[in-house]
Amino acid sequence: MASHAQTVPSSDLAARLFATRKLTLELAAPLSDADATIQPFPDASPAKWHLAHTTWFFETFVLRDHVPGYRVFDERWAYLFNSYYEAEGPRHARPRRGMLSRPSLDEVRAYRAHVDEALDRALSALPSAALELVELGIHHEQQHQELFLTDILATFAENPLEPAYGELPPLTCFAVEPLTWHRGREGIVEIGGPAEGFAFDAERPRHRVFLSGHEIANRRITNREWREFIDDGGYRTPTLWLSEAWDWVQREDIGAPLYWHEDGTEFTLGGRREVDRAAPVAHISYYEADAFARWAGARLPTEAEWEDFGASADPAIGNQLYRAGAVIPSPKGGVFGEVWEWTKSAFASYPGFAPATGAVGEYNGKFMCGQFVLKGASCATPRGHSRASYRNFFPPQARWQFTGLRLARDA
Ligand SMILES: [Fe+2]
């Protein structure tokens, strides 16, 4: 039927789907079953769970719902690998994911193969609504590839043997440019996801916002500058901190980015190494980013200021990609890459926001409370996954992602 015409070229979709599925397996290649089973803290998930949950997403929303006669791999597993979809019924408690010594990593790999074969057989005959869910499933799995890496970093950071995930080069190997200020546009501008092509529901609709006079920094804040903040007593000066942030600093005894040690080293996916002072600071919370900006006599950018600034940059250039231990470094001065950048904007719906229909309507909308938007991309973001309108989001105390900051100021 003409109304079901495919809007996405299926050959390109198939190629991207199976490249994405393959990359996830490659990311898991260095891990033992035990590595892949640990849940280092309640907000992080075991590697094995990421491999299975991304597969459950395709099995449920594409194969079960759109492919007549599809046989579910194991009907007990939906309870294990449904993340947060209330419409899909009850599920295993998130903080208990690390208890799943069964199924084994090999059984999860067999699950992936079963679903991939079924997707391969079904893809050419899928209606356009199902193809859109395949597209969403690709972007969903890419999000989990990044979480896979940040969760493995958190897992290995718990082990006194300090295992390295891979032989990874430093986060950045480029000399740092002097910090300069870019005069942002003032007046009415448009932000939000493009009308054509893929974007998450939370990025739409594209709409107008007003930007006051402002300037935005040309680059991210470095570890060297973060060290100056520490040495100047930044973590011990209550007037720099929001009230709940100061409570958090004291309660959690925070005094440096998450993986820093007192001897000037930090734990990374490549193991313990000297803090690279030229690299952008990473693994800081919104609370810390906000306090640093106040200490520096500046503020965090709003998401609209960041997006208007980043819209002219090419996200595909700046992104790096961890691929089984190899990193493609970003060019000097790239706007996208290395670390996600906290903005001062709360994650909330845009005017006219409409969640996607069906169970996937729970994808973003129900998380629009108590979280802040991050822009850009990180060293763990798959190449091509981000864009200027992308709205990553985390609670203000979260630090285990590759999160940093760029300054802005009123002008
Ligand atoms: Fe998910």
Short mmCIF file of C-alpha atoms and ligand atoms in Angstrom, two decimals:
data_model
loop_
_atom_site.label_atom_id
_atom_site.label_comp_id
_atom_site.label_asym_id
_atom_site.label_seq_id
_atom_site.Cartn_x
_atom_site.Cartn_y
_atom_site.Cartn_z
CA MET A 1 0.00 0.00 0.00
CA ALA A 2 1.26 3.44 -0.85
CA SER A 3 0.53 4.73 2.64
CA HIS A 4 2.97 2.18 4.01
CA ALA A 5 5.76 3.29 1.67
CA GLN A 6 9.12 2.91 3.33
CA THR A 7 10.56 6.26 4.32
CA VAL A 8 14.00 4.81 5.04
CA PRO A 9 16.02 2.99 2.35
CA SER A 10 15.97 -0.56 3.71
CA SER A 11 19.44 -1.56 2.49
CA ASP A 12 21.02 1.36 4.36
CA LEU A 13 18.91 0.58 7.40
CA ALA A 14 19.94 -3.08 7.34
CA ALA A 15 23.62 -2.18 7.02
CA ARG A 16 23.43 0.24 9.95
CA LEU A 17 21.42 -2.20 12.03
CA PHE A 18 23.85 -5.08 11.70
CA ALA A 19 26.93 -2.86 12.02
CA THR A 20 25.50 -1.56 15.30
CA ARG A 21 24.66 -5.06 16.53
CA LYS A 22 28.17 -6.25 15.61
CA LEU A 23 29.89 -3.35 17.37
CA THR A 24 28.12 -4.18 20.64
CA LEU A 25 29.53 -7.71 20.49
CA GLU A 26 32.99 -6.33 19.72
CA LEU A 27 32.78 -4.05 22.75
CA ALA A 28 32.05 -7.13 24.89
CA ALA A 29 34.89 -9.20 23.41
CA PRO A 30 37.49 -8.31 26.11
CA LEU A 31 35.13 -9.28 28.96
CA SER A 32 34.77 -12.51 30.92
CA ASP A 33 31.36 -13.72 32.03
CA ALA A 34 32.21 -12.46 35.53
CA ASP A 35 33.23 -9.00 34.23
CA ALA A 36 29.93 -8.83 32.34
CA THR A 37 27.80 -9.80 35.36
CA ILE A 38 28.88 -7.17 37.91
CA GLN A 39 26.65 -4.18 38.64
CA PRO A 40 28.93 -1.60 40.29
CA PHE A 41 26.09 0.56 41.65
CA PRO A 42 22.31 0.75 41.16
CA ASP A 43 22.30 3.29 38.31
CA ALA A 44 24.81 1.30 36.25
CA SER A 45 23.98 -2.01 34.59
CA PRO A 46 26.02 -5.16 33.98
CA ALA A 47 27.52 -5.46 30.49
CA LYS A 48 25.58 -8.68 29.97
CA TRP A 49 22.36 -6.87 30.78
CA HIS A 50 23.10 -4.20 28.13
CA LEU A 51 23.67 -6.92 25.54
CA ALA A 52 20.40 -8.62 26.41
CA HIS A 53 18.23 -5.54 26.98
CA THR A 54 19.06 -4.00 23.58
CA THR A 55 18.10 -7.36 22.06
CA TRP A 56 14.86 -7.52 24.03
CA PHE A 57 14.01 -4.06 22.61
CA PHE A 58 14.15 -5.37 19.01
CA GLU A 59 12.50 -8.68 19.92
CA THR A 60 9.58 -6.98 21.66
CA PHE A 61 8.82 -3.86 19.68
CA VAL A 62 9.75 -5.14 16.20
CA LEU A 63 9.59 -8.95 16.04
CA ARG A 64 6.83 -9.77 18.54
CA ASP A 65 4.62 -6.88 17.49
CA HIS A 66 5.18 -6.91 13.71
CA VAL A 67 6.34 -10.35 12.55
CA PRO A 68 3.60 -13.01 12.46
CA GLY A 69 4.79 -16.36 13.75
CA TYR A 70 7.92 -15.01 15.47
CA ARG A 71 8.89 -17.29 18.34
CA VAL A 72 10.25 -15.50 21.42
CA PHE A 73 13.71 -16.84 22.38
CA ASP A 74 12.79 -17.38 26.04
CA GLU A 75 9.52 -15.99 27.34
CA ARG A 76 10.90 -15.70 30.90
CA TRP A 77 13.52 -13.20 29.80
CA ALA A 78 11.19 -10.22 29.22
CA TYR A 79 10.95 -9.96 33.01
CA LEU A 80 14.75 -9.78 33.24
CA PHE A 81 15.51 -7.41 30.38
CA ASN A 82 12.62 -4.93 30.28
CA SER A 83 14.23 -1.77 31.62
CA TYR A 84 11.43 0.62 32.56
CA TYR A 85 8.47 0.06 30.20
CA GLU A 86 5.36 -0.08 32.41
CA ALA A 87 3.26 -1.00 29.38
CA GLU A 88 5.35 -4.18 29.04
CA GLY A 89 4.52 -5.37 32.52
CA PRO A 90 6.48 -6.12 35.70
CA ARG A 91 10.25 -6.44 35.64
CA HIS A 92 13.28 -7.35 37.67
CA ALA A 93 14.32 -4.55 40.05
CA ARG A 94 16.98 -2.34 38.56
CA PRO A 95 19.36 -2.43 41.57
CA ARG A 96 19.28 -6.27 41.41
CA ARG A 97 20.55 -6.65 37.84
CA GLY A 98 23.95 -7.71 39.14
CA MET A 99 22.38 -10.83 40.67
CA LEU A 100 21.85 -12.41 37.26
CA SER A 101 24.65 -14.96 37.07
CA ARG A 102 22.22 -16.80 34.75
CA PRO A 103 21.69 -16.59 31.84
CA SER A 104 25.37 -16.83 30.98
CA LEU A 105 27.15 -14.43 28.65
CA ASP A 106 27.19 -17.17 26.00
CA GLU A 107 23.43 -17.67 26.36
CA VAL A 108 22.95 -13.93 25.90
CA ARG A 109 25.11 -14.09 22.77
CA ALA A 110 22.87 -16.90 21.49
CA TYR A 111 19.85 -14.67 22.20
CA ARG A 112 21.44 -11.92 20.14
CA ALA A 113 22.09 -14.32 17.25
CA HIS A 114 18.49 -15.60 17.37
CA VAL A 115 17.07 -12.07 17.20
CA ASP A 116 19.55 -10.91 14.53
CA GLU A 117 18.63 -13.84 12.28
CA ALA A 118 14.92 -13.10 12.72
CA LEU A 119 15.47 -9.41 11.98
CA ASP A 120 17.45 -10.31 8.87
CA ARG A 121 14.63 -12.54 7.59
CA ALA A 122 11.90 -10.03 8.43
CA LEU A 123 13.44 -6.71 7.47
CA SER A 124 12.48 -6.55 3.78
CA ALA A 125 8.78 -7.13 4.51
CA LEU A 126 8.36 -4.87 7.54
CA PRO A 127 5.76 -2.08 7.42
CA SER A 128 7.03 1.48 7.77
CA ALA A 129 5.88 1.68 11.42
CA ALA A 130 8.13 -1.28 12.24
CA LEU A 131 11.03 0.17 10.24
CA GLU A 132 10.80 3.30 12.36
CA LEU A 133 11.13 1.09 15.43
CA VAL A 134 14.20 -0.58 13.90
CA GLU A 135 15.65 2.90 13.44
CA LEU A 136 14.82 3.74 17.07
CA GLY A 137 16.33 0.42 18.13
CA ILE A 138 19.61 1.29 16.41
CA HIS A 139 19.86 4.64 18.21
CA HIS A 140 18.77 2.95 21.45
CA GLU A 141 21.52 0.36 21.12
CA GLN A 142 24.08 3.10 20.41
CA GLN A 143 23.05 4.80 23.65
CA HIS A 144 23.61 1.53 25.45
CA GLN A 145 27.04 1.13 23.80
CA GLU A 146 28.11 4.30 25.58
CA LEU A 147 26.53 3.16 28.85
CA PHE A 148 28.25 -0.21 28.40
CA LEU A 149 31.65 1.57 28.41
CA THR A 150 30.90 3.92 31.30
CA ASP A 151 29.48 1.03 33.34
CA ILE A 152 32.53 -1.16 32.65
CA LEU A 153 34.74 1.73 33.72
CA ALA A 154 32.75 1.94 36.98
CA THR A 155 33.00 -1.85 37.37
CA PHE A 156 36.77 -2.03 36.91
CA ALA A 157 37.25 1.04 39.12
CA GLU A 158 35.85 -1.07 41.99
CA ASN A 159 38.57 -3.70 41.59
CA PRO A 160 41.82 -3.04 43.52
CA LEU A 161 43.69 -4.90 40.74
CA GLU A 162 42.68 -1.97 38.48
CA PRO A 163 42.16 -3.98 35.31
CA ALA A 164 42.31 -2.11 31.99
CA TYR A 165 39.48 -2.58 29.52
CA GLY A 166 41.85 -1.94 26.61
CA GLU A 167 45.05 -0.28 25.48
CA LEU A 168 43.49 3.12 25.03
CA PRO A 169 45.35 6.30 24.14
CA PRO A 170 44.75 9.39 26.30
CA LEU A 171 41.44 11.19 25.93
CA THR A 172 43.07 13.88 23.89
CA CYS A 173 46.57 14.32 22.52
CA PHE A 174 46.28 17.84 21.19
CA ALA A 175 47.74 21.00 22.63
CA VAL A 176 45.04 23.10 24.24
CA GLU A 177 44.00 26.32 22.60
CA PRO A 178 43.75 29.46 24.75
CA LEU A 179 40.22 29.99 26.04
CA THR A 180 38.51 32.64 23.94
CA TRP A 181 34.93 33.86 23.85
CA HIS A 182 32.58 33.50 20.92
CA ARG A 183 29.83 36.13 20.69
CA GLY A 184 26.56 34.21 20.43
CA ARG A 185 23.54 35.30 18.46
CA GLU A 186 21.02 37.50 20.22
CA GLY A 187 17.29 37.39 19.45
CA ILE A 188 14.94 34.73 18.21
CA VAL A 189 16.55 31.51 16.96
CA GLU A 190 15.24 28.03 16.22
CA ILE A 191 16.29 24.93 18.10
CA GLY A 192 15.13 21.32 18.08
CA GLY A 193 15.30 18.25 15.90
CA PRO A 194 15.11 18.61 12.12
CA ALA A 195 11.83 17.81 10.40
CA GLU A 196 13.56 15.15 8.26
CA GLY A 197 15.68 12.28 9.47
CA PHE A 198 15.93 10.62 12.86
CA ALA A 199 15.61 12.48 16.15
CA PHE A 200 14.32 11.36 19.54
CA ASP A 201 10.85 12.59 20.46
CA ALA A 202 12.28 14.88 23.18
CA GLU A 203 14.19 16.87 20.51
CA ARG A 204 10.95 17.85 18.76
CA PRO A 205 9.20 19.93 17.74
CA ARG A 206 11.67 22.43 16.37
CA HIS A 207 10.63 25.77 17.81
CA ARG A 208 11.68 29.35 18.43
CA VAL A 209 13.47 30.58 21.54
CA PHE A 210 14.88 33.94 22.55
CA LEU A 211 18.61 34.24 23.25
CA SER A 212 19.81 37.13 25.39
CA GLY A 213 23.21 38.65 24.74
CA HIS A 214 25.84 36.08 25.66
CA GLU A 215 29.26 34.69 24.93
CA ILE A 216 30.30 31.04 24.89
CA ALA A 217 33.78 29.59 25.28
CA ASN A 218 35.60 28.12 22.29
CA ARG A 219 36.57 24.97 24.17
CA ARG A 220 35.91 22.79 27.19
CA ILE A 221 37.48 23.27 30.64
CA THR A 222 40.67 21.24 31.09
CA ASN A 223 42.07 19.14 33.92
CA ARG A 224 44.71 21.83 34.47
CA GLU A 225 41.99 24.43 35.08
CA TRP A 226 40.11 21.99 37.31
CA ARG A 227 43.27 21.52 39.37
CA GLU A 228 43.40 25.31 39.89
CA PHE A 229 39.81 25.20 41.15
CA ILE A 230 40.76 22.48 43.65
CA ASP A 231 43.95 24.25 44.75
CA ASP A 232 41.97 27.46 45.27
CA GLY A 233 39.70 25.65 47.74
CA GLY A 234 36.81 25.30 45.32
CA TYR A 235 35.43 22.20 47.02
CA ARG A 236 35.68 23.83 50.46
CA THR A 237 33.99 27.17 49.69
CA PRO A 238 30.24 26.95 50.36
CA THR A 239 29.42 30.24 48.62
CA LEU A 240 30.33 28.67 45.27
CA TRP A 241 27.77 25.90 45.60
CA LEU A 242 24.03 25.52 45.24
CA SER A 243 22.46 24.51 48.54
CA GLU A 244 21.72 20.89 47.66
CA ALA A 245 25.08 20.69 45.89
CA TRP A 246 26.90 21.76 49.06
CA ASP A 247 24.94 19.16 51.05
CA TRP A 248 26.06 16.57 48.48
CA VAL A 249 29.74 17.64 48.60
CA GLN A 250 29.78 17.26 52.38
CA ARG A 251 27.66 14.11 52.60
CA GLU A 252 29.66 12.29 49.90
CA ASP A 253 33.02 13.85 50.85
CA ILE A 254 33.62 15.03 47.27
CA GLY A 255 36.95 16.73 46.52
CA ALA A 256 37.90 15.86 42.94
CA PRO A 257 36.45 14.32 39.74
CA LEU A 258 35.15 10.77 40.20
CA TYR A 259 38.17 8.71 39.13
CA TRP A 260 40.99 10.96 40.36
CA HIS A 261 43.41 9.69 43.00
CA GLU A 262 45.36 11.84 45.42
CA ASP A 263 48.70 10.96 43.79
CA GLY A 264 47.80 12.82 40.59
CA THR A 265 46.62 9.77 38.68
CA GLU A 266 43.18 8.78 37.48
CA PHE A 267 41.53 5.50 36.64
CA THR A 268 40.53 5.17 32.97
CA LEU A 269 39.39 2.48 30.57
CA GLY A 270 43.09 2.12 29.79
CA GLY A 271 43.95 1.56 33.48
CA ARG A 272 45.54 3.96 35.99
CA ARG A 273 47.53 6.82 34.47
CA GLU A 274 48.67 10.36 35.14
CA VAL A 275 45.92 12.93 34.86
CA ASP A 276 46.42 14.51 31.44
CA ARG A 277 46.32 18.20 32.27
CA ALA A 278 45.59 19.19 28.67
CA ALA A 279 42.58 16.91 28.39
CA PRO A 280 39.06 18.15 29.12
CA VAL A 281 37.94 17.45 32.67
CA ALA A 282 35.58 14.47 32.80
CA HIS A 283 33.42 12.65 35.35
CA ILE A 284 32.11 15.73 37.10
CA SER A 285 28.52 16.30 38.23
CA TYR A 286 26.25 19.18 37.33
CA TYR A 287 26.79 20.42 40.88
CA GLU A 288 30.55 20.60 40.30
CA ALA A 289 30.24 22.15 36.84
CA ASP A 290 27.94 24.84 38.24
CA ALA A 291 30.31 25.60 41.14
CA PHE A 292 33.32 25.77 38.84
CA ALA A 293 31.54 28.20 36.53
CA ARG A 294 30.69 30.45 39.49
CA TRP A 295 34.30 30.30 40.67
CA ALA A 296 35.43 31.29 37.16
CA GLY A 297 33.08 34.31 37.12
CA ALA A 298 30.93 32.72 34.44
CA ARG A 299 27.98 30.32 34.15
CA LEU A 300 26.97 27.22 32.25
CA PRO A 301 25.41 27.77 28.82
CA THR A 302 21.71 27.15 28.31
CA GLU A 303 20.90 24.30 25.98
CA ALA A 304 19.62 26.80 23.40
CA GLU A 305 22.88 28.80 23.54
CA TRP A 306 24.89 25.60 23.15
CA GLU A 307 22.75 24.30 20.30
CA ASP A 308 22.89 27.57 18.38
CA PHE A 309 26.67 27.54 18.81
CA GLY A 310 27.08 23.86 17.94
CA ALA A 311 24.67 23.80 15.00
CA SER A 312 27.32 24.81 12.49
CA ALA A 313 29.75 22.10 13.62
CA ASP A 314 29.73 18.60 12.17
CA PRO A 315 29.06 16.02 14.87
CA ALA A 316 30.52 13.24 12.72
CA ILE A 317 33.93 14.93 12.75
CA GLY A 318 34.27 15.48 16.45
CA ASN A 319 33.09 12.12 17.69
CA GLN A 320 35.52 9.48 18.67
CA LEU A 321 34.76 5.81 18.67
CA TYR A 322 36.05 3.17 20.96
CA ARG A 323 36.18 0.10 18.78
CA ALA A 324 37.61 -2.90 20.57
CA GLY A 325 40.32 -0.80 22.15
CA ALA A 326 41.07 1.67 19.35
CA VAL A 327 40.08 5.32 19.40
CA ILE A 328 39.73 7.69 16.50
CA PRO A 329 40.78 10.99 18.05
CA SER A 330 38.76 14.10 17.43
CA PRO A 331 40.31 17.01 15.55
CA LYS A 332 41.64 19.92 17.55
CA GLY A 333 38.91 22.23 18.68
CA GLY A 334 36.01 19.95 17.74
CA VAL A 335 32.71 20.99 19.29
CA PHE A 336 31.49 17.39 19.55
CA GLY A 337 33.51 14.75 21.32
CA GLU A 338 35.60 13.90 24.36
CA VAL A 339 33.01 14.80 27.01
CA TRP A 340 29.33 15.63 27.18
CA GLU A 341 28.84 19.21 28.35
CA TRP A 342 26.46 20.11 31.17
CA THR A 343 24.03 22.92 30.43
CA LYS A 344 22.07 24.93 32.97
CA SER A 345 18.80 23.78 31.34
CA ALA A 346 16.46 21.35 33.04
CA PHE A 347 15.34 18.45 30.85
CA ALA A 348 11.75 19.42 30.08
CA SER A 349 9.35 19.11 27.16
CA TYR A 350 9.46 21.53 24.24
CA PRO A 351 6.29 23.46 23.35
CA GLY A 352 4.07 21.04 21.43
CA PHE A 353 5.96 17.93 22.58
CA ALA A 354 4.18 14.68 21.80
CA PRO A 355 5.59 11.37 23.02
CA ALA A 356 5.94 8.62 20.44
CA THR A 357 2.90 6.35 20.21
CA GLY A 358 2.83 2.89 21.82
CA ALA A 359 5.09 1.55 24.56
CA VAL A 360 8.09 3.47 23.19
CA GLY A 361 6.24 6.63 24.24
CA GLU A 362 7.86 5.91 27.61
CA TYR A 363 11.30 6.42 26.04
CA ASN A 364 11.99 10.01 27.17
CA GLY A 365 8.94 11.91 28.33
CA LYS A 366 8.52 10.28 31.71
CA PHE A 367 12.06 11.28 32.73
CA MET A 368 11.43 15.00 32.45
CA CYS A 369 11.85 15.75 36.14
CA GLY A 370 14.97 16.48 38.16
CA GLN A 371 17.51 16.07 35.33
CA PHE A 372 19.73 18.44 33.35
CA VAL A 373 20.48 18.51 29.63
CA LEU A 374 23.96 17.71 28.32
CA LYS A 375 25.03 18.62 24.80
CA GLY A 376 27.72 17.42 22.42
CA ALA A 377 29.10 13.89 22.57
CA SER A 378 31.84 12.02 24.39
CA CYS A 379 34.76 9.77 23.59
CA ALA A 380 32.41 6.83 24.21
CA THR A 381 29.61 8.07 21.94
CA PRO A 382 29.37 6.04 18.75
CA ARG A 383 30.36 7.98 15.67
CA GLY A 384 27.36 9.61 14.00
CA HIS A 385 25.07 9.13 17.01
CA SER A 386 24.93 12.74 18.18
CA ARG A 387 23.76 15.99 16.59
CA ALA A 388 23.30 19.63 17.63
CA SER A 389 19.72 19.04 18.74
CA TYR A 390 20.61 15.96 20.81
CA ARG A 391 19.48 16.18 24.44
CA ASN A 392 21.37 13.84 26.72
CA PHE A 393 20.19 14.08 30.34
CA PHE A 394 21.30 12.96 33.78
CA PRO A 395 20.50 13.87 37.40
CA PRO A 396 22.70 16.66 38.84
CA GLN A 397 24.79 14.35 41.02
CA ALA A 398 25.65 11.83 38.25
CA ARG A 399 29.39 11.56 37.51
CA TRP A 400 30.06 8.18 35.94
CA GLN A 401 29.43 9.38 32.39
CA PHE A 402 32.12 11.25 30.44
CA THR A 403 30.78 14.64 31.54
CA GLY A 404 32.56 18.00 31.49
CA LEU A 405 31.74 21.63 30.82
CA ARG A 406 32.18 24.68 28.67
CA LEU A 407 31.68 28.16 30.11
CA ALA A 408 29.31 30.89 29.01
CA ARG A 409 28.61 34.39 30.29
CA ASP A 410 26.14 37.21 29.82
CA ALA A 411 27.25 39.94 27.44
FE FE B 1 17.29 0.99 27.11
#
